[in-house]
Each structure stands twice: as C-alpha cells, then as structure tokens.
PDB file of C-alpha atoms and ligand atoms in Angstrom:
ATOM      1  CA  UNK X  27    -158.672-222.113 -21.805  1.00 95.00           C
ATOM      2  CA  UNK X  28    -162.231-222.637 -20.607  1.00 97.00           C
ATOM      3  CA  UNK X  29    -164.970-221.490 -18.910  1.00 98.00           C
ATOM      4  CA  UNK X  30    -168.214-222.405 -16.976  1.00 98.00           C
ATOM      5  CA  UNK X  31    -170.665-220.059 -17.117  1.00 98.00           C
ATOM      6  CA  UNK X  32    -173.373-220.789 -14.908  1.00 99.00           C
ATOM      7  CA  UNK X  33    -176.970-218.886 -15.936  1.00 98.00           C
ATOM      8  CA  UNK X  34    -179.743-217.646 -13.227  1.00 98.00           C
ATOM      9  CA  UNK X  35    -179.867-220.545 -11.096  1.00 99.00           C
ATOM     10  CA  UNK X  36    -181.922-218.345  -8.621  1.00 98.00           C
ATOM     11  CA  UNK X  37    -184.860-218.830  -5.831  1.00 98.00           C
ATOM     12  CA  UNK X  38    -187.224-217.407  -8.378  1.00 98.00           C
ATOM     13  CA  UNK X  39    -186.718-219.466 -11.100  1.00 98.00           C
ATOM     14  CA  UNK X  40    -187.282-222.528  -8.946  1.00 98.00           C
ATOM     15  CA  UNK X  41    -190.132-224.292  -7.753  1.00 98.00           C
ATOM     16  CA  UNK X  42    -191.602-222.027  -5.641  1.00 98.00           C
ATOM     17  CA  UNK X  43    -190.560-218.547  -6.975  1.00 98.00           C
ATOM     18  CA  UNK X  44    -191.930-216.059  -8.763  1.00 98.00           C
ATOM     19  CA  UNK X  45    -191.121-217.278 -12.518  1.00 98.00           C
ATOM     20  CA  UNK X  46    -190.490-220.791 -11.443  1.00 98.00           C
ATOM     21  CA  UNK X  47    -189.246-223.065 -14.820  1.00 98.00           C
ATOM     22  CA  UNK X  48    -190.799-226.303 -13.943  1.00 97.00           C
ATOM     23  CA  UNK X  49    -187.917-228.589 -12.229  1.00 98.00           C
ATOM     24  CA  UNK X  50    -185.672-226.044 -12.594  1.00 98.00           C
ATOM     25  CA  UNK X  51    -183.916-227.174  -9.386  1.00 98.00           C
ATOM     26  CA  UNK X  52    -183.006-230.319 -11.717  1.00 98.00           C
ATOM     27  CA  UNK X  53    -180.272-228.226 -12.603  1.00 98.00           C
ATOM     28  CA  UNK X  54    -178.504-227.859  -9.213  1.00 98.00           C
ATOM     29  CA  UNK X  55    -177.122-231.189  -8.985  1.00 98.00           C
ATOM     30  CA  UNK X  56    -174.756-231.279 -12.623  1.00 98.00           C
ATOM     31  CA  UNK X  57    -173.746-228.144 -12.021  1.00 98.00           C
ATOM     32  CA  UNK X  58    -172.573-228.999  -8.295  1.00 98.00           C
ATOM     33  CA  UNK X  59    -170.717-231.566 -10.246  1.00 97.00           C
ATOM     34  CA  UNK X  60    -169.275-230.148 -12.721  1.00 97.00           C
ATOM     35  CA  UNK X  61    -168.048-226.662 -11.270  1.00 97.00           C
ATOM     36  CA  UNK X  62    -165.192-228.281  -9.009  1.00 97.00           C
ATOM     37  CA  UNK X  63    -163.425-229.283 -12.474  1.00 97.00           C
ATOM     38  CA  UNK X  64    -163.272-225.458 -13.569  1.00 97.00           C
ATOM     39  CA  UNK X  65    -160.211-223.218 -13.035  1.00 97.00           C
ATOM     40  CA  UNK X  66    -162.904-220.533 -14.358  1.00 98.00           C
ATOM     41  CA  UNK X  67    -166.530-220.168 -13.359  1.00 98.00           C
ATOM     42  CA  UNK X  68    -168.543-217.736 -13.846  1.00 98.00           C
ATOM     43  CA  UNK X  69    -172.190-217.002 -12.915  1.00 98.00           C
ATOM     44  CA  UNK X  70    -174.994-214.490 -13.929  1.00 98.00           C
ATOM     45  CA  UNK X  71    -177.850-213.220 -11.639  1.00 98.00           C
ATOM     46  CA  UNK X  72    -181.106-211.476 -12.730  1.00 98.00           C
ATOM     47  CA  UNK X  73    -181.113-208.387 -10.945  1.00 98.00           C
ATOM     48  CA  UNK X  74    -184.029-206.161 -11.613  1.00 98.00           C
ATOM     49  CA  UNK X  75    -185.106-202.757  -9.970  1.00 98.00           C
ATOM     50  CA  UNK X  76    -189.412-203.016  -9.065  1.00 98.00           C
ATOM     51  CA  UNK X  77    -189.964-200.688 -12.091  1.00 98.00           C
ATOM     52  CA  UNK X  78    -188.506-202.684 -14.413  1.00 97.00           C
ATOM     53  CA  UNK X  79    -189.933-202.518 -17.987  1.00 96.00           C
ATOM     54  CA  UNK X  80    -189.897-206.642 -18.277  1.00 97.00           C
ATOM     55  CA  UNK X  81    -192.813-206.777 -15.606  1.00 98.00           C
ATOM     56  CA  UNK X  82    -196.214-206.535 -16.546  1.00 98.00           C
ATOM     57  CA  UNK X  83    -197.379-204.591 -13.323  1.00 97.00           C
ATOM     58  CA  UNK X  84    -195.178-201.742 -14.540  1.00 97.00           C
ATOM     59  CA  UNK X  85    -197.240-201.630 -18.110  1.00 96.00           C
ATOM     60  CA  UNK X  86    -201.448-200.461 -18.358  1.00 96.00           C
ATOM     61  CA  UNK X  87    -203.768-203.339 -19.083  1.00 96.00           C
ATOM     62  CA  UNK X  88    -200.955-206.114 -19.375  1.00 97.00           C
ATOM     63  CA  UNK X  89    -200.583-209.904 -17.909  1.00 97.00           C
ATOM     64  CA  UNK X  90    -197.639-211.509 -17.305  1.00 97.00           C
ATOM     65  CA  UNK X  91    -196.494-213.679 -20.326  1.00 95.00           C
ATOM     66  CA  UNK X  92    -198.019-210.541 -23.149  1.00 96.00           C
ATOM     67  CA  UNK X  93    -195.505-208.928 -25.523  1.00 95.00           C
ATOM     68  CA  UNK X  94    -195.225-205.694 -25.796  1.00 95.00           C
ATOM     69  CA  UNK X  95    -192.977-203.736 -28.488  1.00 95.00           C
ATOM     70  CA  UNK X  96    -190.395-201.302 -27.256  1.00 92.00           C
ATOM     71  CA  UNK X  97    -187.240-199.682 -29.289  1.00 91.00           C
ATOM     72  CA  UNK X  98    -184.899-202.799 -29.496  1.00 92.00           C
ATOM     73  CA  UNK X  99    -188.006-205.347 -30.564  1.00 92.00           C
ATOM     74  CA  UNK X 100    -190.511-207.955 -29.266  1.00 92.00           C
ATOM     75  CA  UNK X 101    -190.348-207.784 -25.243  1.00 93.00           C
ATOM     76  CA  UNK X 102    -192.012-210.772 -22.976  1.00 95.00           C
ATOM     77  CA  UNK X 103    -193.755-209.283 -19.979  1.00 97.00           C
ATOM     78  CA  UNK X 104    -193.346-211.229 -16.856  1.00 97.00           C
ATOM     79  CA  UNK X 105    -193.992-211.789 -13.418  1.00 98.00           C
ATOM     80  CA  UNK X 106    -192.257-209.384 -10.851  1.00 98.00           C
ATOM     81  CA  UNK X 107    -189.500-211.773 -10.151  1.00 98.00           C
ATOM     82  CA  UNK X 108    -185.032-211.207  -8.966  1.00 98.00           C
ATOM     83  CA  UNK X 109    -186.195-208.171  -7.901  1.00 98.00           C
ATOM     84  CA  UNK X 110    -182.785-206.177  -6.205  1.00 98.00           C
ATOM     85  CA  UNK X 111    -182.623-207.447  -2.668  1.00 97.00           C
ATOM     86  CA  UNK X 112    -185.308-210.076  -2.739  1.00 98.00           C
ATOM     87  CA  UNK X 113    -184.825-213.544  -1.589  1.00 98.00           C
ATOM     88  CA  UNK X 114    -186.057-214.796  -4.993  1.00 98.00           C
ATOM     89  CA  UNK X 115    -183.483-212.729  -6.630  1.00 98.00           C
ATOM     90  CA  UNK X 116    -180.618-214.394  -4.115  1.00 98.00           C
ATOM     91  CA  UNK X 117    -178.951-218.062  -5.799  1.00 98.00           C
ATOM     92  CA  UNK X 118    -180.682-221.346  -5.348  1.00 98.00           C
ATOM     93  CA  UNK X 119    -179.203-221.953  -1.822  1.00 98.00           C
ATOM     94  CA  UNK X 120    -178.282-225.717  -2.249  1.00 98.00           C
ATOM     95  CA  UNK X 121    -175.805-223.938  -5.714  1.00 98.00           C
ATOM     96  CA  UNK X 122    -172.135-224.319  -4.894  1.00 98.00           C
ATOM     97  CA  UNK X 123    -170.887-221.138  -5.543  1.00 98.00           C
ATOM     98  CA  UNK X 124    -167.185-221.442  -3.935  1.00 98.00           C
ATOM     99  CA  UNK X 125    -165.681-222.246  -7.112  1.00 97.00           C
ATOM    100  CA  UNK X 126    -167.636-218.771  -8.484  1.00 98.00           C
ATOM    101  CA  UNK X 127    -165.064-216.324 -10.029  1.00 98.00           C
ATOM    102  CA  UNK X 128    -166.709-213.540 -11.165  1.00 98.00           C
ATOM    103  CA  UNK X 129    -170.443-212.962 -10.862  1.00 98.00           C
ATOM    104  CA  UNK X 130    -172.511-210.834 -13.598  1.00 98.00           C
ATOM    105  CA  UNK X 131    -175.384-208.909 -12.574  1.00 98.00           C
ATOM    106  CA  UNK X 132    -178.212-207.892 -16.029  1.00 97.00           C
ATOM    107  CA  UNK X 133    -181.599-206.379 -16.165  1.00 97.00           C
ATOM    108  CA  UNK X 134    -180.530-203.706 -13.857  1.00 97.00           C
ATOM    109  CA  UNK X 135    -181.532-200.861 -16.311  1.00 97.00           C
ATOM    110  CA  UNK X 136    -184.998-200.188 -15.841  1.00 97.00           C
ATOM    111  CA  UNK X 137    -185.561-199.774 -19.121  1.00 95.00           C
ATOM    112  CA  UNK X 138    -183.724-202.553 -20.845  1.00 95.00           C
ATOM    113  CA  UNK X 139    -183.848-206.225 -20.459  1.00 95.00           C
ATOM    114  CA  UNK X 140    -181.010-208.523 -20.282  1.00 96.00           C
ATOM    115  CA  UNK X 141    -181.562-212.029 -21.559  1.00 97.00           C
ATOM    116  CA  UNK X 142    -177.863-212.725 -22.599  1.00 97.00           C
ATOM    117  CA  UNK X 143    -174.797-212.974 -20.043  1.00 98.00           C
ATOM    118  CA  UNK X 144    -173.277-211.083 -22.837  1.00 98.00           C
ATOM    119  CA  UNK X 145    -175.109-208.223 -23.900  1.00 96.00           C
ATOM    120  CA  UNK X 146    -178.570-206.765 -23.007  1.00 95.00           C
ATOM    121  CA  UNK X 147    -181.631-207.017 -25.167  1.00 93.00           C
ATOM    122  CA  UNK X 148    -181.005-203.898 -27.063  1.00 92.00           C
ATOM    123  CA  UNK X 149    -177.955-206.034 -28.376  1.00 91.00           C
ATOM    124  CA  UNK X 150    -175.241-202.741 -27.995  1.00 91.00           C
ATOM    125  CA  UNK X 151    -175.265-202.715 -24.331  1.00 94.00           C
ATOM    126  CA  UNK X 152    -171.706-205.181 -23.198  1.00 96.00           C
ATOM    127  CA  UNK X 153    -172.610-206.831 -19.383  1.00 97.00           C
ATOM    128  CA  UNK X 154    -168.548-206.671 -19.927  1.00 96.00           C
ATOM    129  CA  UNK X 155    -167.998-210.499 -20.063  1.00 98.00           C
ATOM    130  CA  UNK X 156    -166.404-210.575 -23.262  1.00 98.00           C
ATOM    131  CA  UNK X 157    -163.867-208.607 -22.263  1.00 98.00           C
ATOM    132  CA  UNK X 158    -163.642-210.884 -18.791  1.00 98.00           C
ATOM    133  CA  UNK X 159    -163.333-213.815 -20.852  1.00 98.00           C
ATOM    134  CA  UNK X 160    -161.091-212.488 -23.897  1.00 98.00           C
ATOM    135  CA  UNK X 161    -158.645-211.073 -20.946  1.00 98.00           C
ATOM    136  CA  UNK X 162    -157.917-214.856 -19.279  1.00 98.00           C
ATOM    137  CA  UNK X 163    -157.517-216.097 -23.273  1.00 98.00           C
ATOM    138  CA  UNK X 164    -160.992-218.382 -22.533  1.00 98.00           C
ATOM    139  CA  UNK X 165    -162.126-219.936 -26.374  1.00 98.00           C
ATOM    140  CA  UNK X 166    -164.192-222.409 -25.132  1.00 98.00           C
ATOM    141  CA  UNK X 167    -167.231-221.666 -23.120  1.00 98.00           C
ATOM    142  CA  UNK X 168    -170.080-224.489 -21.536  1.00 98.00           C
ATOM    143  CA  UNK X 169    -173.271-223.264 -20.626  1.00 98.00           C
ATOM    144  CA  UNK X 170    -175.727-224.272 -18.091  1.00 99.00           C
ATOM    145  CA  UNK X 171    -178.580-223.298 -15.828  1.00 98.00           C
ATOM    146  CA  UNK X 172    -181.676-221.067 -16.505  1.00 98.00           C
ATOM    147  CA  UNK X 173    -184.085-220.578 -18.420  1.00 98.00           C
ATOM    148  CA  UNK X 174    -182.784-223.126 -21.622  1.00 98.00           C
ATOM    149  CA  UNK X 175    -185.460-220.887 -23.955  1.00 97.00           C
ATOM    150  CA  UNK X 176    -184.280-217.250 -22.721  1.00 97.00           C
ATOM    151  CA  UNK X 177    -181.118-216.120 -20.812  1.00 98.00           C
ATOM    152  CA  UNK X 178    -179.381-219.366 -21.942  1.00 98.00           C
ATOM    153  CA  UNK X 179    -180.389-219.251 -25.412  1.00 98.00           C
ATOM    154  CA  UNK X 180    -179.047-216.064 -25.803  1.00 98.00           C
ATOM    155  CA  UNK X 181    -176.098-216.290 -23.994  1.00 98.00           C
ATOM    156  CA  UNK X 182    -175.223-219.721 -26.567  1.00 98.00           C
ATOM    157  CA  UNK X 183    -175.814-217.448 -29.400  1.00 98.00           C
ATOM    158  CA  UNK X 184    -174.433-214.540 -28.248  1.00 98.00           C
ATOM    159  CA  UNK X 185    -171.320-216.608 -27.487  1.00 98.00           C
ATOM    160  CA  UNK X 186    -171.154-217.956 -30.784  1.00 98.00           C
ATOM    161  CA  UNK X 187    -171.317-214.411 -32.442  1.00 98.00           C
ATOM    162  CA  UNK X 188    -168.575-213.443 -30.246  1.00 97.00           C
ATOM    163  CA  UNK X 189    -166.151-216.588 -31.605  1.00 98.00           C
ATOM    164  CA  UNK X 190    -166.365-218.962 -28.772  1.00 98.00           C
ATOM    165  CA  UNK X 191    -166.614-222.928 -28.898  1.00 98.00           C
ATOM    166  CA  UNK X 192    -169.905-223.097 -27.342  1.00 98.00           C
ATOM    167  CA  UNK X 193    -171.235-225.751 -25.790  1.00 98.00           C
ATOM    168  CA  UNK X 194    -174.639-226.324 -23.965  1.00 98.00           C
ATOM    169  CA  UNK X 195    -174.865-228.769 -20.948  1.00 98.00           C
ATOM    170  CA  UNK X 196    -178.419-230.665 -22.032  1.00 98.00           C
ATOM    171  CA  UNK X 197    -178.525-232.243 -18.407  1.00 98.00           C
ATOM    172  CA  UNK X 198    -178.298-229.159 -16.665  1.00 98.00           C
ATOM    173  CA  UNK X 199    -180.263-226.767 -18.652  1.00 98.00           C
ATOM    174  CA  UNK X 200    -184.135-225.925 -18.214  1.00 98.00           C
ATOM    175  CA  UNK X 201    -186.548-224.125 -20.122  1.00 98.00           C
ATOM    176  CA  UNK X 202    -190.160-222.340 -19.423  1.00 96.00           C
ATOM    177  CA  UNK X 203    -191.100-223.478 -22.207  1.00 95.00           C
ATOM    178  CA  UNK X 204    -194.156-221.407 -23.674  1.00 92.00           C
ATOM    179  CA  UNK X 205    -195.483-222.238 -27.025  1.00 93.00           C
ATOM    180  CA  UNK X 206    -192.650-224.991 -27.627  1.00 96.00           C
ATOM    181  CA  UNK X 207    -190.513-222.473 -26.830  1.00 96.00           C
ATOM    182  CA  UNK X 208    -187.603-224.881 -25.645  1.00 98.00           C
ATOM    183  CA  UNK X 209    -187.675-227.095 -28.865  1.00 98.00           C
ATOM    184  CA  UNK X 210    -187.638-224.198 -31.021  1.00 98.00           C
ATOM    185  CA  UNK X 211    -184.792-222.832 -28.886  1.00 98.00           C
ATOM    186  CA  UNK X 212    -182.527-225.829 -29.128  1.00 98.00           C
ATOM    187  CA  UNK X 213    -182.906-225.666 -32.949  1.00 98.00           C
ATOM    188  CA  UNK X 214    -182.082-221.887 -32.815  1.00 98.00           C
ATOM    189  CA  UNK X 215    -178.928-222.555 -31.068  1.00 98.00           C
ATOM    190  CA  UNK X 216    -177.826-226.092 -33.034  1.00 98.00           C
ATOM    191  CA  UNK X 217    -178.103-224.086 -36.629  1.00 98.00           C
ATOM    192  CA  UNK X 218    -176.317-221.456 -34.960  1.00 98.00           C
ATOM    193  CA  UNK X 219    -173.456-223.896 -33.968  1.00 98.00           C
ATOM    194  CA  UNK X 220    -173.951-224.868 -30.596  1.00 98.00           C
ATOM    195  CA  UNK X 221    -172.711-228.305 -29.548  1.00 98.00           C
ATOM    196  CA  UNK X 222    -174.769-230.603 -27.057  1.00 98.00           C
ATOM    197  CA  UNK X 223    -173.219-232.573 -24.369  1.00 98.00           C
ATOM    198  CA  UNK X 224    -174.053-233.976 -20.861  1.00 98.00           C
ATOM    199  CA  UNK X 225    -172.099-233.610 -17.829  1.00 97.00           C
ATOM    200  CA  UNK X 226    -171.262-237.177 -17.514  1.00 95.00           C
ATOM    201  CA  UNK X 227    -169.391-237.259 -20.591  1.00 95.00           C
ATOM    202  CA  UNK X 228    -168.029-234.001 -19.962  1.00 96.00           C
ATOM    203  CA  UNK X 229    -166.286-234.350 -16.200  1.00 94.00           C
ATOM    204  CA  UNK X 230    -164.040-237.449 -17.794  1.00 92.00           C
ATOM    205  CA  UNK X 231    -162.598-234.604 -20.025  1.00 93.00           C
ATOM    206  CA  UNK X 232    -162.199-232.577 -17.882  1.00 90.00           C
ATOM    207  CA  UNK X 233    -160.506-234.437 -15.010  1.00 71.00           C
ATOM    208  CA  UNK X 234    -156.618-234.355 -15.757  1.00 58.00           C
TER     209      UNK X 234
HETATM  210  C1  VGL Q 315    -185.073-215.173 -17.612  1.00 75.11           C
HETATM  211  C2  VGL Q 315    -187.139-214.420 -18.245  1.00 75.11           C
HETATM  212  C3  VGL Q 315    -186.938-213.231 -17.577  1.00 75.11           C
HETATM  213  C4  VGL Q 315    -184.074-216.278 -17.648  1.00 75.11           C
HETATM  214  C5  VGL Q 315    -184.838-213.986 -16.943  1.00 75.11           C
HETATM  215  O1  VGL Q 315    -183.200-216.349 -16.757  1.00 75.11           O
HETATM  216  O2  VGL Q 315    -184.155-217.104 -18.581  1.00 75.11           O
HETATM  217  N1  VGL Q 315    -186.220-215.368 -18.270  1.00 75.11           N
HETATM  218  N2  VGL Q 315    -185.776-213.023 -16.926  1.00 75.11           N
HETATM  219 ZN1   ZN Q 316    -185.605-211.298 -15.738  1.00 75.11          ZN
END
C-alpha cells in the first residue's frame, strides 16, 4: 500500500504569510491533482503555541533566521508564524483536503520543534505516524508540499530511516531556501535514498 503525505501547505507559508517560501502556492495545483488517486492521504499542519521556542521574539537579542543551540542541536529561529488558531496557521484555502485521512498536528510543545511529520526535532519524540502508517501495511510513501529544505526534508529522511520507499514529488515541493539551502537539501535526501519524480509521470501509475 501507499500513501500521500501532504507537508504544511498553510496560509503562512504562502505568499503573503508570515514565513512565506517564495511561490509556495506553486504547490497547490499537483497536489490537487494528485490526491484524488490516493486511497490514503495524509497531511501535517504546523501548529505552534505564541511562546514557542522556534520564534525569535520568544529569545533576548535574536532575529528571525539566527540559530540558537538548545539540548537536541542547531535550532533556526523564525518568524512568529502557524501560530494555534491563526489564519496563517489554517491550510492554503484553494488545498483540496476531502480526500484528507488523517491530519498531524507538530511544534505544539513549546519547547521542541517539529520539522519531520515523523518525529520532532529532538528525534525521540513519535508525532505517531509511523504507527498510522505501519497499522494500514503503507511501504511506500510520496511526499509533497512545504518547505522542500525543512519539514519535507526531514520527513524524506525520516521516512527512509523508518524503511519506507520514499519518494519526493519535485513539482510539488518548495523550499525557503537560505544559504542554498534547497540544493544542499535535495542532495541530503538523494544520498539518503530518496527517489525523484513528478506528478505527471506519477498519476499514469497510479490510475488503475
Ligand atoms: C517549516 C520552518 C519552520 C516547514 C516549519 O514547514 O518547512 N519551516 N516551521
Ligand atoms: Zn514551524
């Protein structure tokens, strides 16, 4: 079996929003595409509470984009942005979500941050999506959405670590892209076993 798991498309990581990847709304259209074609969908949402430890208001003398080192390693500091309850924290509203299974919420701990759909940044806390997954027997998982150098690079490697066929969506992927942060990225996740593909070639696949 297989699974689409669809990352952060959210207001505030489109133009407009508060940590806005530049034409990340590109993404919409693929993924409206592609998720009729999946028995299993699944999305994640960036859900953080105002004094969470990712935002650079909440540290002294910081700007969004510094780094700051906490317990589990190198954090980013960023804009405020999917704060709980927020409009930028609601789904891009041109998404299709009805085909949406099972939506999983990370970054809620204010003291953790949650890159990967699969585990949070201090890589021991489970979001519980393994288990989600490993219970409907899914192998295969495709990736798309938001941000290509962040939550979706992580969520590709974490999903490799975990034993799934991975597969990243190039055409309906994004990245911030800070000091060549996608490229790098892309390279993290094809040593690490990720295969490419695009949506077009996909949906023939798919469609039996
Ligand atoms: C993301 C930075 C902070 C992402 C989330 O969805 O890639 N990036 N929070
Ligand atoms: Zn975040």
């Amino acid at each position: 079996m297989y699974a689409l798991l669809i990352i952060d498309v959210q207001n505030d990581f489109c133009p407009g929003g508060k940590l806005a990847v530049p034409d990340g709304d590109d993404v919409i259209a693929p993924i409206n595409k592609l998720s009729p074609f999946f028995e299993n969908v699944i999305q994640t949402q960036d859900w953080h509470p105002n004094n969470h430890t990712s935002f650079a208001s909440n540290h002294k003398n910081k700007n969004p984009y510094d780094t700051i080192d906490l317990d589990y390693g190198k954090q980013v500091l960023w804009p405020n942005h999917c704060v709980q309850e927020s409009r930028g924290a609601e789904f891009h509203p041109d998404l299709e979500t009805i085909h949406t299974n099972i939506i999983i919420r990370k970054g809620f701990r204010p003291e953790v941050d949650s890159y990967s759909a699969f585990f949070e940044n201090d890589k021991a806390t489970s979001t519980g999506l393994k288990g989600y997954l490993d219970s409907l027997n899914i192998s295969t998982v495709f990736i798309c959405g938001l941000a290509t150098d962040f939550c979706v690079k992580w969520t590709a490697l974490d999903s490799i670590k975990s034993g799934y066929n991975t597969y990243l969506i190039c055409d309906a992927v994004k990245g911030i892209d800070i000091d060549n942060s996608v490229q790098i990225a892309m390279k993290e996740m094809y040593d690490a076993g990720v295969e490419f593909i695009l949506s077009d070639y996909l949906i023939p696949l798919l469609d039996n």
